Amino acid sequence: MAKRRVTQVERRARLGRRHALAAQHRVGTPEAATAAMTVLHATEAPSVYLSVAARTEGVTVADVDRALYDDRSLVKQLAMRRTLFVFPRDLLPGAWGAPSARVADVERRKLVRNVVDDGRAADGQAWLDQVGEEVERLLAAEGALSARQVREALPALDGKVTVSATSPWGGPVPLAPRVLTLLGASGRITRGRNAGHWRVNRPAWTLMSSWLGAVPDPLSAREGYAELVGRWLRTFGPGTEADLVWWLGSTKTAVRLALADVDAVEVGLEGGSTGWLLPDDLEPEPELAPWAALLPTLDPTTMGWRDRDFYLDPSHTAYLFDSNGNGGTTIWWDGRIVGCWVQDPGGVVVPVLREDIGAEGAAAVAVEAERLTAWLGGEVIGSVYASAQMKQARLP
């Protein structure tokens, strides 16, 4: 039987509908917006809120806070590619068993080596086991503490250790955040309530068992990757093996095994490459009327694939992504990235287009800019991942 062929137009229709970006397909809660995307990027605090806002109607900052900090139906977890994400609670066991475990293993080995090289301990693993237990005892007694409070309470975590001097990111690095990052990746502790404004990450660390009440067991690595690959295909499919390897920060071996475990089906992609879909998701996607969306820095739609030509003109990449591949703010029209957005000092959202999208497209983008301006209510969002286009268009 010939492989089904999926065109770029169809992929863009799937994106608009499944990512809840087309206006008629928006959802009603932060949980539904997160589930639609599998996970949300959370490296920058505002991205979580703005990614939800783009996919919902009537959802406020307080609603996102409720999901994150009261109901705890959405939980922050370091996972794929050593990146912080917001996960639906039921997907955490898959993360802990697979990508988070992979990150934790890498972080553990580096930290053990650095501690020994710096002369803090002859047995780096024993030292790390001990301080990890001390952190957990401290949080069990105190409930929730900032990284600074943890460091001040535990002298063993004071100071810095030297990371590779040959790396551009080498040199002395504070020790406490690295230990907390490792414990967080391991699922032993988590970022609890935010002590700052919703635009700023100032987490109070707490035990995962205290935060969740009951902590389910991690899945095995094989089960975890299969769970994540299945959800990714539902959200982002069709995608290539290379897309999945990149998104998961994993290996080809793990991805191929997961694709087999979910019975993924090969499809042909316009351009000649091979993509994958779930076996119950092979029907052609209905056409979708043109739609507009304004997405934040590091939005999961922008960052969902390694190969982006079906929604991003390669000539735009240098302007809309930084040198490390981090996507800045984006404007979408009819399933393609066509520019970025910035704000004036009063918080008004100003679209910056890189191509002519016609009167209909420009009008639709203007409506979305007004919607986002109203949602922000005067708050001005900054980013350390500002793209070249954002910097050039920055308003005084």
Short mmCIF file of C-alpha atoms in Angstrom, two decimals:
data_model
loop_
_atom_site.label_atom_id
_atom_site.label_comp_id
_atom_site.label_asym_id
_atom_site.label_seq_id
_atom_site.Cartn_x
_atom_site.Cartn_y
_atom_site.Cartn_z
CA MET A 1 0.00 0.00 0.00
CA ALA A 2 1.34 3.42 -0.95
CA LYS A 3 2.22 5.74 1.92
CA ARG A 4 -0.23 8.52 2.58
CA ARG A 5 1.19 11.89 1.55
CA VAL A 6 0.71 14.93 3.80
CA THR A 7 1.13 18.31 2.17
CA GLN A 8 2.45 21.42 3.85
CA VAL A 9 -1.00 22.98 3.58
CA GLU A 10 -2.50 20.05 5.46
CA ARG A 11 0.21 20.20 8.12
CA ARG A 12 -0.56 23.87 8.67
CA ALA A 13 -4.27 23.09 8.99
CA ARG A 14 -3.51 20.43 11.61
CA LEU A 15 -1.35 22.94 13.45
CA GLY A 16 -4.04 25.64 13.57
CA ARG A 17 -6.75 23.25 14.74
CA ARG A 18 -4.84 20.99 17.15
CA HIS A 19 -2.79 23.75 18.73
CA ALA A 20 -6.00 25.65 19.50
CA LEU A 21 -4.72 28.70 17.60
CA ALA A 22 -7.46 29.25 15.05
CA ALA A 23 -10.12 31.34 16.82
CA GLN A 24 -12.89 28.78 16.36
CA HIS A 25 -10.75 26.07 17.95
CA ARG A 26 -9.63 27.88 21.09
CA VAL A 27 -10.26 26.15 24.41
CA GLY A 28 -11.54 27.27 27.79
CA THR A 29 -8.96 26.41 30.46
CA PRO A 30 -5.19 26.46 31.07
CA GLU A 31 -5.30 22.68 31.40
CA ALA A 32 -6.92 22.25 28.00
CA ALA A 33 -4.42 24.63 26.38
CA THR A 34 -1.52 22.70 27.91
CA ALA A 35 -2.93 19.32 26.92
CA ALA A 36 -3.36 20.56 23.35
CA MET A 37 0.37 21.30 23.23
CA THR A 38 1.54 18.25 25.27
CA VAL A 39 3.64 20.63 27.39
CA LEU A 40 4.31 24.38 27.58
CA HIS A 41 7.74 26.00 27.60
CA ALA A 42 8.42 27.62 30.96
CA THR A 43 12.02 28.87 30.73
CA GLU A 44 10.63 32.40 30.81
CA ALA A 45 7.71 32.88 33.18
CA PRO A 46 5.54 35.02 30.86
CA SER A 47 5.61 32.41 28.09
CA VAL A 48 3.36 30.08 30.08
CA TYR A 49 0.70 32.73 30.55
CA LEU A 50 0.89 34.08 27.02
CA SER A 51 0.86 30.62 25.45
CA VAL A 52 -2.34 29.91 27.38
CA ALA A 53 -3.82 33.31 26.48
CA ALA A 54 -3.24 32.71 22.77
CA ARG A 55 -5.24 29.46 22.89
CA THR A 56 -8.13 30.37 25.16
CA GLU A 57 -11.02 32.75 25.56
CA GLY A 58 -11.78 34.38 28.89
CA VAL A 59 -8.82 32.87 30.77
CA THR A 60 -6.96 35.26 33.08
CA VAL A 61 -3.62 35.35 34.91
CA ALA A 62 -5.50 34.22 38.02
CA ASP A 63 -6.79 31.16 36.17
CA VAL A 64 -3.25 30.15 35.20
CA ASP A 65 -2.07 30.74 38.76
CA ARG A 66 -4.90 28.57 40.03
CA ALA A 67 -3.87 25.68 37.77
CA LEU A 68 -0.19 26.04 38.68
CA TYR A 69 -0.31 26.81 42.39
CA ASP A 70 -3.70 25.90 43.84
CA ASP A 71 -5.08 22.92 41.90
CA ARG A 72 -1.56 21.91 40.82
CA SER A 73 -3.06 20.31 37.75
CA LEU A 74 -0.11 21.82 35.86
CA VAL A 75 3.38 21.26 37.26
CA LYS A 76 6.77 22.69 36.33
CA GLN A 77 9.37 20.05 35.52
CA LEU A 78 12.85 20.14 34.00
CA ALA A 79 12.84 17.67 31.14
CA MET A 80 13.58 17.56 27.42
CA ARG A 81 16.85 19.23 26.40
CA ARG A 82 17.40 20.43 30.00
CA THR A 83 14.50 22.84 29.49
CA LEU A 84 11.85 23.80 32.03
CA PHE A 85 8.31 22.90 30.96
CA VAL A 86 4.83 22.98 32.40
CA PHE A 87 3.42 19.44 32.30
CA PRO A 88 -0.09 18.15 32.74
CA ARG A 89 0.07 16.31 36.04
CA ASP A 90 -0.68 12.92 34.50
CA LEU A 91 2.32 13.15 32.16
CA LEU A 92 4.87 13.60 34.96
CA PRO A 93 5.61 9.86 35.43
CA GLY A 94 6.60 9.65 31.77
CA ALA A 95 8.94 12.61 32.13
CA TRP A 96 10.52 11.30 35.32
CA GLY A 97 11.24 7.93 33.75
CA ALA A 98 12.63 9.18 30.45
CA PRO A 99 13.81 12.72 29.49
CA SER A 100 14.04 14.06 33.05
CA ALA A 101 15.98 10.97 34.12
CA ARG A 102 18.33 11.49 31.18
CA VAL A 103 18.89 15.14 32.16
CA ALA A 104 19.38 14.20 35.82
CA ASP A 105 21.98 11.59 34.92
CA VAL A 106 24.00 14.09 32.87
CA GLU A 107 23.74 16.76 35.58
CA ARG A 108 24.71 14.29 38.29
CA ARG A 109 27.84 13.12 36.50
CA LYS A 110 28.97 16.69 35.78
CA LEU A 111 28.34 17.83 39.34
CA VAL A 112 30.14 14.85 40.88
CA ARG A 113 33.16 15.56 38.70
CA ASN A 114 33.15 19.29 39.48
CA VAL A 115 32.91 18.71 43.23
CA VAL A 116 35.91 16.37 43.16
CA ASP A 117 37.95 18.62 40.86
CA ASP A 118 37.30 21.59 43.17
CA GLY A 119 38.49 19.65 46.19
CA ARG A 120 35.17 19.76 48.03
CA ALA A 121 35.05 15.99 48.42
CA ALA A 122 37.08 12.94 47.51
CA ASP A 123 33.88 11.01 46.77
CA GLY A 124 31.64 13.31 44.76
CA GLN A 125 28.71 10.89 44.64
CA ALA A 126 28.69 10.40 48.41
CA TRP A 127 28.85 14.18 48.89
CA LEU A 128 25.96 14.68 46.50
CA ASP A 129 23.85 11.98 48.17
CA GLN A 130 24.40 13.63 51.54
CA VAL A 131 23.55 17.20 50.48
CA GLY A 132 20.51 15.94 48.57
CA GLU A 133 19.20 14.35 51.74
CA GLU A 134 19.95 17.53 53.68
CA VAL A 135 17.95 19.60 51.20
CA GLU A 136 15.00 17.24 51.45
CA ARG A 137 15.08 17.27 55.27
CA LEU A 138 15.23 21.06 55.24
CA LEU A 139 12.25 21.40 52.91
CA ALA A 140 10.32 18.80 54.90
CA ALA A 141 10.80 20.99 57.99
CA GLU A 142 10.30 24.42 56.39
CA GLY A 143 7.77 23.67 53.65
CA ALA A 144 9.10 25.91 50.89
CA LEU A 145 12.27 27.97 50.51
CA SER A 146 13.98 30.04 47.85
CA ALA A 147 17.34 28.95 46.49
CA ARG A 148 18.96 31.67 48.57
CA GLN A 149 17.29 30.45 51.75
CA VAL A 150 18.38 26.89 51.06
CA ARG A 151 21.95 28.03 50.52
CA GLU A 152 21.98 30.07 53.70
CA ALA A 153 20.61 27.17 55.74
CA LEU A 154 23.05 24.59 54.34
CA PRO A 155 26.71 25.71 54.42
CA ALA A 156 27.70 22.78 52.19
CA LEU A 157 25.89 24.51 49.32
CA ASP A 158 27.57 27.87 49.75
CA GLY A 159 30.08 29.08 47.18
CA LYS A 160 30.83 28.01 43.63
CA VAL A 161 32.37 25.17 41.69
CA THR A 162 34.30 25.53 38.46
CA VAL A 163 32.77 24.29 35.25
CA SER A 164 35.05 23.52 32.29
CA ALA A 165 37.36 26.47 31.68
CA THR A 166 37.50 25.60 27.97
CA SER A 167 33.76 26.16 27.48
CA PRO A 168 32.32 29.60 26.64
CA TRP A 169 29.97 28.99 29.59
CA GLY A 170 32.77 27.77 31.85
CA GLY A 171 34.16 29.28 35.02
CA PRO A 172 32.90 29.46 38.61
CA VAL A 173 29.20 28.64 38.93
CA PRO A 174 27.07 28.87 42.12
CA LEU A 175 26.66 25.44 43.64
CA ALA A 176 23.21 25.65 45.24
CA PRO A 177 21.21 26.21 42.02
CA ARG A 178 22.94 23.25 40.39
CA VAL A 179 22.05 20.92 43.24
CA LEU A 180 18.45 22.17 43.25
CA THR A 181 18.28 21.75 39.47
CA LEU A 182 19.47 18.15 39.77
CA LEU A 183 16.98 17.34 42.54
CA GLY A 184 14.24 18.96 40.48
CA ALA A 185 15.11 16.98 37.35
CA SER A 186 15.04 13.85 39.50
CA GLY A 187 11.48 14.63 40.62
CA ARG A 188 12.45 14.84 44.29
CA ILE A 189 11.69 18.54 44.64
CA THR A 190 9.80 21.02 42.50
CA ARG A 191 9.32 24.71 41.86
CA GLY A 192 6.32 25.64 43.98
CA ARG A 193 4.67 29.02 44.39
CA ASN A 194 6.21 31.97 42.63
CA ALA A 195 7.40 34.67 45.03
CA GLY A 196 7.48 37.34 42.32
CA HIS A 197 5.23 38.86 39.69
CA TRP A 198 3.85 36.43 37.10
CA ARG A 199 6.33 37.90 34.61
CA VAL A 200 9.29 36.74 36.75
CA ASN A 201 10.53 33.29 37.82
CA ARG A 202 11.17 33.40 41.58
CA PRO A 203 10.20 29.91 42.70
CA ALA A 204 10.00 28.62 46.22
CA TRP A 205 11.36 25.07 46.18
CA THR A 206 9.32 22.37 47.91
CA LEU A 207 9.24 18.59 48.12
CA MET A 208 7.45 16.99 45.19
CA SER A 209 5.61 14.77 47.69
CA SER A 210 4.36 17.85 49.56
CA TRP A 211 3.36 19.62 46.36
CA LEU A 212 1.46 16.73 44.79
CA GLY A 213 0.30 14.94 47.92
CA ALA A 214 0.82 11.54 46.32
CA VAL A 215 3.71 10.99 43.93
CA PRO A 216 3.16 8.24 41.34
CA ASP A 217 6.04 5.99 40.41
CA PRO A 218 8.05 6.96 37.32
CA LEU A 219 7.45 4.93 34.20
CA SER A 220 10.32 2.96 32.79
CA ALA A 221 12.44 4.78 30.23
CA ARG A 222 10.84 2.81 27.41
CA GLU A 223 7.30 3.45 28.68
CA GLY A 224 8.07 7.13 29.31
CA TYR A 225 9.38 7.77 25.83
CA ALA A 226 6.43 5.94 24.31
CA GLU A 227 3.99 8.08 26.30
CA LEU A 228 5.71 11.30 25.26
CA VAL A 229 6.08 10.28 21.62
CA GLY A 230 2.41 9.32 21.45
CA ARG A 231 1.34 12.69 22.81
CA TRP A 232 3.79 14.56 20.60
CA LEU A 233 2.43 12.84 17.51
CA ARG A 234 -1.12 13.74 18.53
CA THR A 235 -0.08 17.39 18.89
CA PHE A 236 2.64 17.86 16.29
CA GLY A 237 2.28 14.96 13.89
CA PRO A 238 3.19 14.29 11.25
CA GLY A 239 6.78 14.80 12.24
CA THR A 240 10.07 13.20 11.38
CA GLU A 241 12.38 11.04 13.42
CA ALA A 242 14.80 13.97 13.48
CA ASP A 243 12.08 16.22 14.91
CA LEU A 244 11.46 13.79 17.74
CA VAL A 245 15.15 13.25 18.51
CA TRP A 246 15.57 17.01 18.76
CA TRP A 247 12.38 17.68 20.75
CA LEU A 248 13.07 14.92 23.25
CA GLY A 249 16.80 15.58 23.47
CA SER A 250 17.12 11.83 23.14
CA THR A 251 18.66 9.22 20.86
CA LYS A 252 17.52 7.72 17.58
CA THR A 253 17.38 4.35 19.27
CA ALA A 254 14.94 5.56 21.94
CA VAL A 255 12.79 7.35 19.36
CA ARG A 256 12.63 4.37 16.98
CA LEU A 257 11.65 2.08 19.83
CA ALA A 258 8.94 4.51 20.97
CA LEU A 259 7.57 4.87 17.43
CA ALA A 260 7.28 1.10 17.26
CA ASP A 261 5.66 0.92 20.71
CA VAL A 262 2.89 3.37 19.70
CA ASP A 263 2.43 1.61 16.32
CA ALA A 264 3.26 4.84 14.48
CA VAL A 265 2.62 4.79 10.75
CA GLU A 266 4.95 6.15 8.10
CA VAL A 267 3.61 8.92 5.88
CA GLY A 268 5.23 10.87 3.08
CA LEU A 269 5.79 14.57 3.63
CA GLU A 270 5.80 17.19 0.91
CA GLY A 271 9.46 17.66 0.03
CA GLY A 272 10.27 13.96 0.14
CA SER A 273 10.99 13.17 3.80
CA THR A 274 9.26 10.55 5.92
CA GLY A 275 6.96 11.52 8.76
CA TRP A 276 4.97 9.62 11.35
CA LEU A 277 1.36 9.62 12.54
CA LEU A 278 -0.56 7.60 15.10
CA PRO A 279 -2.50 4.70 13.58
CA ASP A 280 -5.89 6.24 14.51
CA ASP A 281 -4.94 9.64 13.07
CA LEU A 282 -4.47 8.94 9.38
CA GLU A 283 -7.55 10.61 7.95
CA PRO A 284 -6.90 13.76 5.91
CA GLU A 285 -7.25 16.96 7.93
CA PRO A 286 -10.15 19.16 6.84
CA GLU A 287 -9.27 22.51 5.35
CA LEU A 288 -9.07 25.45 7.73
CA ALA A 289 -9.90 29.07 6.99
CA PRO A 290 -6.95 31.48 7.33
CA TRP A 291 -6.25 32.41 10.93
CA ALA A 292 -3.92 34.76 12.83
CA ALA A 293 -2.13 34.33 16.14
CA LEU A 294 0.48 36.20 18.18
CA LEU A 295 2.68 33.85 20.19
CA PRO A 296 5.26 34.55 22.90
CA THR A 297 8.95 33.79 23.08
CA LEU A 298 9.62 30.03 23.12
CA ASP A 299 6.02 29.11 22.42
CA PRO A 300 5.65 25.34 21.95
CA THR A 301 4.23 25.74 18.45
CA THR A 302 7.25 27.74 17.34
CA MET A 303 9.61 25.26 19.05
CA GLY A 304 7.77 22.03 18.23
CA TRP A 305 9.83 20.79 15.28
CA ARG A 306 13.47 20.78 14.26
CA ASP A 307 12.58 21.00 10.56
CA ARG A 308 10.47 24.14 10.22
CA ASP A 309 10.31 24.90 6.51
CA PHE A 310 6.60 24.08 6.26
CA TYR A 311 5.76 27.00 8.56
CA LEU A 312 8.87 29.22 8.51
CA ASP A 313 10.60 30.76 5.51
CA PRO A 314 14.29 29.93 6.07
CA SER A 315 15.18 33.53 5.18
CA HIS A 316 13.28 34.66 8.31
CA THR A 317 15.16 32.42 10.73
CA ALA A 318 18.08 34.74 11.46
CA TYR A 319 15.64 37.54 12.25
CA LEU A 320 13.10 35.64 14.35
CA PHE A 321 15.32 33.13 16.21
CA ASP A 322 18.45 33.88 18.22
CA SER A 323 21.84 32.30 17.47
CA ASN A 324 21.07 29.36 19.79
CA GLY A 325 17.81 28.53 18.02
CA ASN A 326 15.46 30.11 20.56
CA GLY A 327 12.34 31.53 18.95
CA GLY A 328 11.30 35.05 19.84
CA THR A 329 7.78 36.44 19.66
CA THR A 330 6.03 35.43 16.45
CA ILE A 331 3.12 36.47 14.27
CA TRP A 332 1.31 33.65 12.47
CA TRP A 333 -0.91 33.98 9.44
CA ASP A 334 -2.58 30.98 7.83
CA GLY A 335 -0.21 28.55 9.54
CA ARG A 336 3.06 30.34 8.79
CA ILE A 337 5.33 32.63 10.80
CA VAL A 338 5.33 36.02 9.09
CA GLY A 339 6.87 38.37 11.67
CA CYS A 340 7.21 39.24 15.33
CA TRP A 341 5.56 41.60 17.79
CA VAL A 342 6.87 44.13 20.27
CA GLN A 343 5.28 46.57 22.71
CA ASP A 344 5.42 50.31 23.10
CA PRO A 345 6.19 51.79 26.56
CA GLY A 346 2.47 51.80 27.38
CA GLY A 347 2.14 48.10 26.70
CA VAL A 348 0.40 48.35 23.34
CA VAL A 349 1.28 45.36 21.13
CA VAL A 350 2.79 46.42 17.81
CA PRO A 351 3.02 43.86 14.96
CA VAL A 352 6.22 43.79 12.88
CA LEU A 353 5.66 41.92 9.61
CA ARG A 354 8.46 40.52 7.47
CA GLU A 355 6.32 39.99 4.40
CA ASP A 356 3.17 41.27 2.74
CA ILE A 357 0.21 39.16 3.91
CA GLY A 358 -2.48 41.18 2.19
CA ALA A 359 -5.31 43.24 3.59
CA GLU A 360 -7.17 40.28 5.09
CA GLY A 361 -4.07 39.03 6.89
CA ALA A 362 -3.08 42.48 8.15
CA ALA A 363 -6.60 43.07 9.50
CA ALA A 364 -6.65 39.70 11.27
CA VAL A 365 -3.24 40.34 12.82
CA ALA A 366 -4.44 43.77 14.02
CA VAL A 367 -7.39 42.11 15.76
CA GLU A 368 -5.04 39.70 17.55
CA ALA A 369 -2.73 42.56 18.54
CA GLU A 370 -5.67 44.37 20.13
CA ARG A 371 -6.75 41.17 21.89
CA LEU A 372 -3.29 40.60 23.33
CA THR A 373 -2.93 44.25 24.34
CA ALA A 374 -6.20 44.03 26.27
CA TRP A 375 -5.18 40.74 27.90
CA LEU A 376 -1.85 42.19 29.07
CA GLY A 377 -3.56 45.20 30.58
CA GLY A 378 -0.51 47.44 30.34
CA GLU A 379 2.08 44.87 31.44
CA VAL A 380 5.25 45.07 29.35
CA ILE A 381 6.97 41.75 28.71
CA GLY A 382 10.75 41.51 28.45
CA SER A 383 12.83 38.57 27.24
CA VAL A 384 16.45 37.48 27.36
CA TYR A 385 15.73 35.60 24.13
CA ALA A 386 14.76 38.62 22.06
CA SER A 387 15.30 37.94 18.37
CA ALA A 388 17.18 40.27 16.05
CA GLN A 389 13.87 41.49 14.63
CA MET A 390 12.53 42.23 18.11
CA LYS A 391 15.64 44.21 18.97
CA GLN A 392 15.53 46.17 15.74
CA ALA A 393 11.84 47.00 16.22
CA ARG A 394 12.08 47.81 19.93
CA LEU A 395 10.20 51.02 20.60
CA PRO A 396 11.58 53.82 22.80
#
